[in-house]
Short mmCIF file of C-alpha atoms and ligand atoms in Angstrom, two decimals:
data_model
loop_
_atom_site.label_atom_id
_atom_site.label_comp_id
_atom_site.label_asym_id
_atom_site.label_seq_id
_atom_site.Cartn_x
_atom_site.Cartn_y
_atom_site.Cartn_z
CA MET A 1 78.43 86.98 125.44
CA GLY A 2 78.73 87.94 122.24
CA GLU A 3 76.93 84.73 120.91
CA GLU A 4 73.61 85.15 123.03
CA SER A 5 70.24 86.02 121.13
CA VAL A 6 69.89 89.63 120.26
CA LYS A 7 66.45 91.25 120.68
CA LEU A 8 65.48 94.71 119.92
CA ILE A 9 61.83 95.97 121.09
CA GLY A 10 60.75 99.09 119.27
CA ALA A 11 58.43 101.40 117.27
CA TRP A 12 57.98 102.32 113.97
CA PHE A 13 57.99 105.48 114.23
CA SER A 14 60.93 105.92 116.96
CA PRO A 15 64.20 107.64 115.69
CA PHE A 16 66.02 106.17 118.87
CA SER A 17 64.90 102.41 117.87
CA PHE A 18 66.39 103.49 114.58
CA ARG A 19 69.64 104.43 115.77
CA VAL A 20 69.42 100.67 117.27
CA LYS A 21 68.54 98.81 114.01
CA CYS A 22 71.46 100.90 112.35
CA ALA A 23 73.78 100.16 114.42
CA LEU A 24 73.21 96.38 114.63
CA GLU A 25 72.65 96.42 111.13
CA MET A 26 76.04 98.15 109.88
CA LYS A 27 78.18 95.26 112.11
CA LYS A 28 75.81 92.88 110.50
CA ILE A 29 74.63 91.58 113.84
CA GLU A 30 71.45 89.30 113.49
CA TYR A 31 68.76 90.36 115.94
CA ASP A 32 64.93 89.94 116.46
CA TYR A 33 62.75 92.91 116.06
CA ILE A 34 59.34 93.63 118.18
CA ASP A 35 57.55 96.27 117.47
CA GLU A 36 55.69 97.44 120.43
CA ASP A 37 51.98 99.39 120.26
CA MET A 38 53.09 102.59 121.96
CA PHE A 39 49.39 104.18 121.36
CA LYS A 40 48.53 101.97 124.59
CA MET A 41 49.80 102.57 128.12
CA GLU A 42 50.19 99.02 128.94
CA ARG A 43 53.03 98.25 126.48
CA PRO A 44 53.34 94.44 127.67
CA ILE A 45 56.57 93.46 125.66
CA ILE A 46 58.39 96.46 127.17
CA SER A 47 57.28 95.86 130.69
CA LYS A 48 58.50 91.76 130.12
CA HIS A 49 61.57 93.37 129.49
CA ASN A 50 62.07 96.32 132.06
CA PRO A 51 65.43 96.29 133.55
CA SER A 52 65.80 96.12 137.40
CA TYR A 53 67.38 99.68 137.17
CA ASP A 54 64.18 101.12 135.57
CA LYS A 55 61.05 98.91 136.48
CA GLU A 56 59.38 102.20 135.47
CA ASN A 57 60.62 102.55 131.73
CA LYS A 58 57.57 102.44 129.16
CA LYS A 59 59.86 103.62 126.32
CA VAL A 60 61.61 102.32 123.36
CA PRO A 61 64.25 101.04 122.20
CA VAL A 62 64.69 98.51 124.75
CA PHE A 63 67.74 96.19 123.48
CA VAL A 64 68.13 92.66 125.16
CA HIS A 65 71.12 90.64 124.79
CA GLY A 66 71.31 87.21 126.71
CA GLY A 67 68.34 88.01 128.85
CA ASN A 68 70.06 91.49 129.88
CA SER A 69 68.15 94.52 129.10
CA VAL A 70 69.70 97.83 128.53
CA LEU A 71 68.07 100.91 127.88
CA GLU A 72 68.60 104.41 126.15
CA SER A 73 69.44 104.55 122.09
CA MET A 74 72.74 105.86 122.62
CA VAL A 75 73.80 104.02 125.55
CA ILE A 76 72.83 100.77 123.72
CA VAL A 77 74.82 102.35 120.57
CA GLU A 78 77.74 102.28 122.44
CA TYR A 79 77.07 98.71 124.19
CA ILE A 80 77.10 97.10 120.84
CA GLU A 81 80.16 98.78 119.56
CA GLU A 82 81.69 97.42 122.85
CA MET A 83 80.14 94.04 122.66
CA TRP A 84 81.32 93.67 118.81
CA PRO A 85 84.23 95.71 118.68
CA ASP A 86 85.78 94.06 115.80
CA ARG A 87 82.86 94.71 113.45
CA TYR A 88 81.97 97.85 111.52
CA PRO A 89 83.61 100.48 114.05
CA LEU A 90 81.10 102.85 115.22
CA LEU A 91 83.57 105.12 117.56
CA PRO A 92 86.94 106.10 116.74
CA LYS A 93 90.17 104.00 118.03
CA ASP A 94 92.05 107.19 119.53
CA VAL A 95 90.87 108.34 122.73
CA TYR A 96 90.77 112.06 122.25
CA GLU A 97 88.85 111.61 118.68
CA LYS A 98 86.42 109.58 120.76
CA SER A 99 86.13 111.88 123.17
CA ILE A 100 84.74 114.48 120.67
CA ALA A 101 82.51 111.80 119.27
CA ARG A 102 81.31 111.23 122.70
CA PHE A 103 81.03 115.20 123.14
CA TRP A 104 78.68 115.58 120.20
CA ILE A 105 76.51 112.34 121.19
CA LYS A 106 76.25 113.78 124.59
CA PHE A 107 75.33 117.28 123.15
CA ILE A 108 72.72 116.26 120.85
CA GLU A 109 70.97 113.96 123.33
CA ASP A 110 71.04 117.33 126.14
CA LYS A 111 69.04 119.27 123.09
CA GLY A 112 66.60 116.46 122.48
CA ILE A 113 64.11 118.59 124.03
CA VAL A 114 64.49 121.23 121.58
CA PHE A 115 63.04 118.64 118.99
CA PHE A 116 60.32 117.62 121.47
CA MET A 117 59.09 120.91 122.00
CA PHE A 118 59.05 121.34 117.73
CA PHE A 119 56.78 118.60 117.45
CA ILE A 120 54.28 118.67 120.24
CA THR A 121 53.34 122.34 120.50
CA SER A 122 51.50 124.56 118.17
CA GLY A 123 50.82 128.43 117.62
CA GLU A 124 53.16 131.03 119.62
CA ALA A 125 54.68 127.83 121.24
CA ASN A 126 56.03 126.56 118.14
CA LYS A 127 56.95 129.62 117.01
CA LYS A 128 59.59 129.94 120.10
CA ALA A 129 60.64 126.10 119.45
CA GLN A 130 61.07 126.96 115.76
CA LYS A 131 63.79 129.79 117.09
CA ASP A 132 65.21 127.16 119.40
CA MET A 133 65.44 125.00 116.40
CA LEU A 134 67.16 127.34 114.15
CA GLU A 135 69.74 128.07 117.21
CA LEU A 136 70.35 124.57 117.28
CA LEU A 137 70.98 123.96 113.53
CA THR A 138 73.19 127.07 113.34
CA THR A 139 75.48 125.40 116.25
CA ILE A 140 75.72 122.26 114.61
CA GLU A 141 76.35 124.09 111.53
CA THR A 142 78.76 126.29 112.40
CA GLN A 143 80.63 124.22 115.57
CA SER A 144 80.24 120.79 115.05
CA GLY A 145 83.34 120.20 112.64
CA ILE A 146 80.70 118.70 109.95
CA LYS A 147 82.33 118.42 106.41
CA ASP A 148 85.42 121.35 107.66
CA ASP A 149 87.58 117.72 106.12
CA ASN A 150 85.25 117.48 103.29
CA CYS A 151 84.28 114.14 104.66
CA LYS A 152 80.67 112.96 103.90
CA PHE A 153 79.83 112.03 107.45
CA PHE A 154 80.48 113.30 111.38
CA GLY A 155 83.25 110.25 111.86
CA GLY A 156 84.56 110.84 108.28
CA ASN A 157 83.57 108.77 105.01
CA LYS A 158 81.94 105.77 106.67
CA ILE A 159 79.06 106.63 108.94
CA ASN A 160 79.25 106.33 112.97
CA ALA A 161 77.79 106.75 116.35
CA VAL A 162 77.74 110.73 116.08
CA ASP A 163 76.06 110.33 112.69
CA LEU A 164 73.53 107.85 114.12
CA ALA A 165 73.04 110.33 117.17
CA PHE A 166 72.08 113.42 114.87
CA SER A 167 69.97 111.02 112.46
CA PRO A 168 66.68 112.23 113.48
CA PHE A 169 67.63 115.73 111.58
CA ALA A 170 68.08 113.91 108.22
CA TYR A 171 64.41 112.60 108.31
CA TRP A 172 62.24 113.10 111.27
CA LEU A 173 62.73 116.67 111.23
CA GLY A 174 61.85 117.05 107.48
CA ALA A 175 58.56 115.14 108.31
CA MET A 176 58.05 117.44 111.29
CA GLU A 177 58.48 120.49 108.99
CA LYS A 178 55.78 119.32 106.61
CA ALA A 179 53.20 118.64 109.45
CA GLU A 180 54.14 122.55 110.65
CA GLY A 181 54.25 123.94 107.02
CA VAL A 182 57.85 125.36 107.57
CA ALA A 183 60.99 124.80 106.59
CA LEU A 184 64.17 125.07 108.79
CA LEU A 185 66.98 122.73 107.71
CA GLU A 186 67.34 124.48 104.19
CA ALA A 187 70.46 124.08 101.58
CA HIS A 188 71.06 127.63 101.57
CA LYS A 189 71.21 128.39 105.18
CA PHE A 190 72.69 125.33 106.22
CA PRO A 191 74.97 123.93 103.33
CA LYS A 192 76.92 121.31 105.34
CA LEU A 193 74.34 120.21 107.88
CA HIS A 194 72.30 119.65 104.68
CA ALA A 195 74.70 117.87 102.18
CA TRP A 196 74.91 115.69 105.19
CA THR A 197 71.51 114.64 105.27
CA GLU A 198 71.61 114.10 101.89
CA ALA A 199 74.66 111.79 101.89
CA LEU A 200 73.31 110.21 104.80
CA LYS A 201 70.51 109.10 103.30
CA GLN A 202 72.18 107.71 100.46
CA ASP A 203 73.12 104.84 102.82
CA PRO A 204 71.40 101.24 101.82
CA VAL A 205 71.20 100.45 106.12
CA ILE A 206 70.04 103.95 106.64
CA GLN A 207 67.47 103.67 103.55
CA LYS A 208 66.13 100.12 104.76
CA ASN A 209 65.49 101.60 108.01
CA LEU A 210 63.79 104.67 107.43
CA PRO A 211 59.90 104.82 107.82
CA ASP A 212 57.64 105.74 105.35
CA PHE A 213 58.12 109.68 105.01
CA GLU A 214 54.07 110.34 104.58
CA GLU A 215 53.05 107.82 107.26
CA LEU A 216 55.77 109.81 109.77
CA VAL A 217 54.28 113.09 108.41
CA GLY A 218 50.65 111.71 109.40
CA PHE A 219 52.12 110.56 112.74
CA PHE A 220 53.33 114.22 113.85
CA GLU A 221 49.81 115.96 112.26
CA ASN A 222 47.82 113.60 114.65
CA ILE A 223 50.31 115.09 117.43
CA LYS A 224 49.50 118.26 116.60
CA LYS A 225 45.71 117.76 116.60
CA TYR A 226 45.43 115.15 119.34
CA GLY A 227 48.48 114.70 121.65
CA TYR A 228 51.26 112.86 121.77
CA LEU A 229 50.81 108.63 121.06
CA GLN A 230 47.13 109.52 121.38
CA THR A 231 44.86 107.23 119.24
CA PRO A 232 42.57 109.80 117.07
CA PRO A 233 39.11 109.49 117.53
CA SER A 234 37.46 106.71 114.94
CA THR A 235 35.31 108.45 112.03
N1 GSH B 301 66.40 109.28 125.70
C1 GSH B 301 65.58 108.25 124.99
C2 GSH B 301 64.61 107.97 124.52
C3 GSH B 301 63.43 107.20 123.94
C4 GSH B 301 61.96 108.03 123.80
O1 GSH B 301 61.45 109.18 124.10
N2 GSH B 301 61.28 107.09 123.29
C5 GSH B 301 59.69 107.47 122.77
C6 GSH B 301 59.84 106.46 121.51
S1 GSH B 301 60.46 107.66 120.04
C7 GSH B 301 59.06 106.68 123.59
O2 GSH B 301 58.89 105.48 123.83
N3 GSH B 301 57.89 107.27 124.15
C8 GSH B 301 56.97 106.97 124.58
C9 GSH B 301 56.43 107.52 125.89
O3 GSH B 301 57.10 108.57 126.21
O4 GSH B 301 55.56 107.07 126.72
C10 GSH B 301 66.78 107.00 123.79
O5 GSH B 301 67.44 107.70 123.37
O6 GSH B 301 66.33 106.12 123.62
#
């Protein structure tokens, strides 16, 4: 099964597609990448690969391995880890350590709504979203154990699945902050998390797959002006 063709359907701006690209490239797995036009509701490439358990899916990423489609970025990352276990490890082998890694992955998946609210809202609703984001950053800074062992990453000195799960904080949050004209993840307030974002962005696989920053800021500015995945009116 590991030898079958590997395909990833993603979108340039998507932090979820980014997680999967990095997992594949860290393990040096060859894959075809297809960028779907998410500004159209038809999304024909996704539709073609909808898995039978979610025929209504219109989201990226969609991962296709040997004809089977897999959804949800962190489910895909775990699939990749289990399918190619002998390459670059993305989860600890120790069962207890693995359960802690999975705890933080689930934690951040459950908090996705905080991110979403920050980038789709404006005005008073955005003030509330900023407050929720600061609370979330405080929880990660003080509870996650990041940097407590002087390691660079959540998973020690090598990037693992927990780092990929948290990666939207290292780049996408900065673009959202710029679009909104605020600074939340500041080095003096969140020194450990901030140092982690800097270390993550040094990695060559991470660097190669990050979208252009100014384009991303423009993407978030357009969401604020015109709505989520709405095409700006042509001038
Ligand atoms: N929990 C999903 C989130 C996927 C997701 O929300 N993808 C966005 C792009 S970043 C999307 O496809 N949105 C299209 C839509 O909501 O219609 C994952 O981790 O894969």
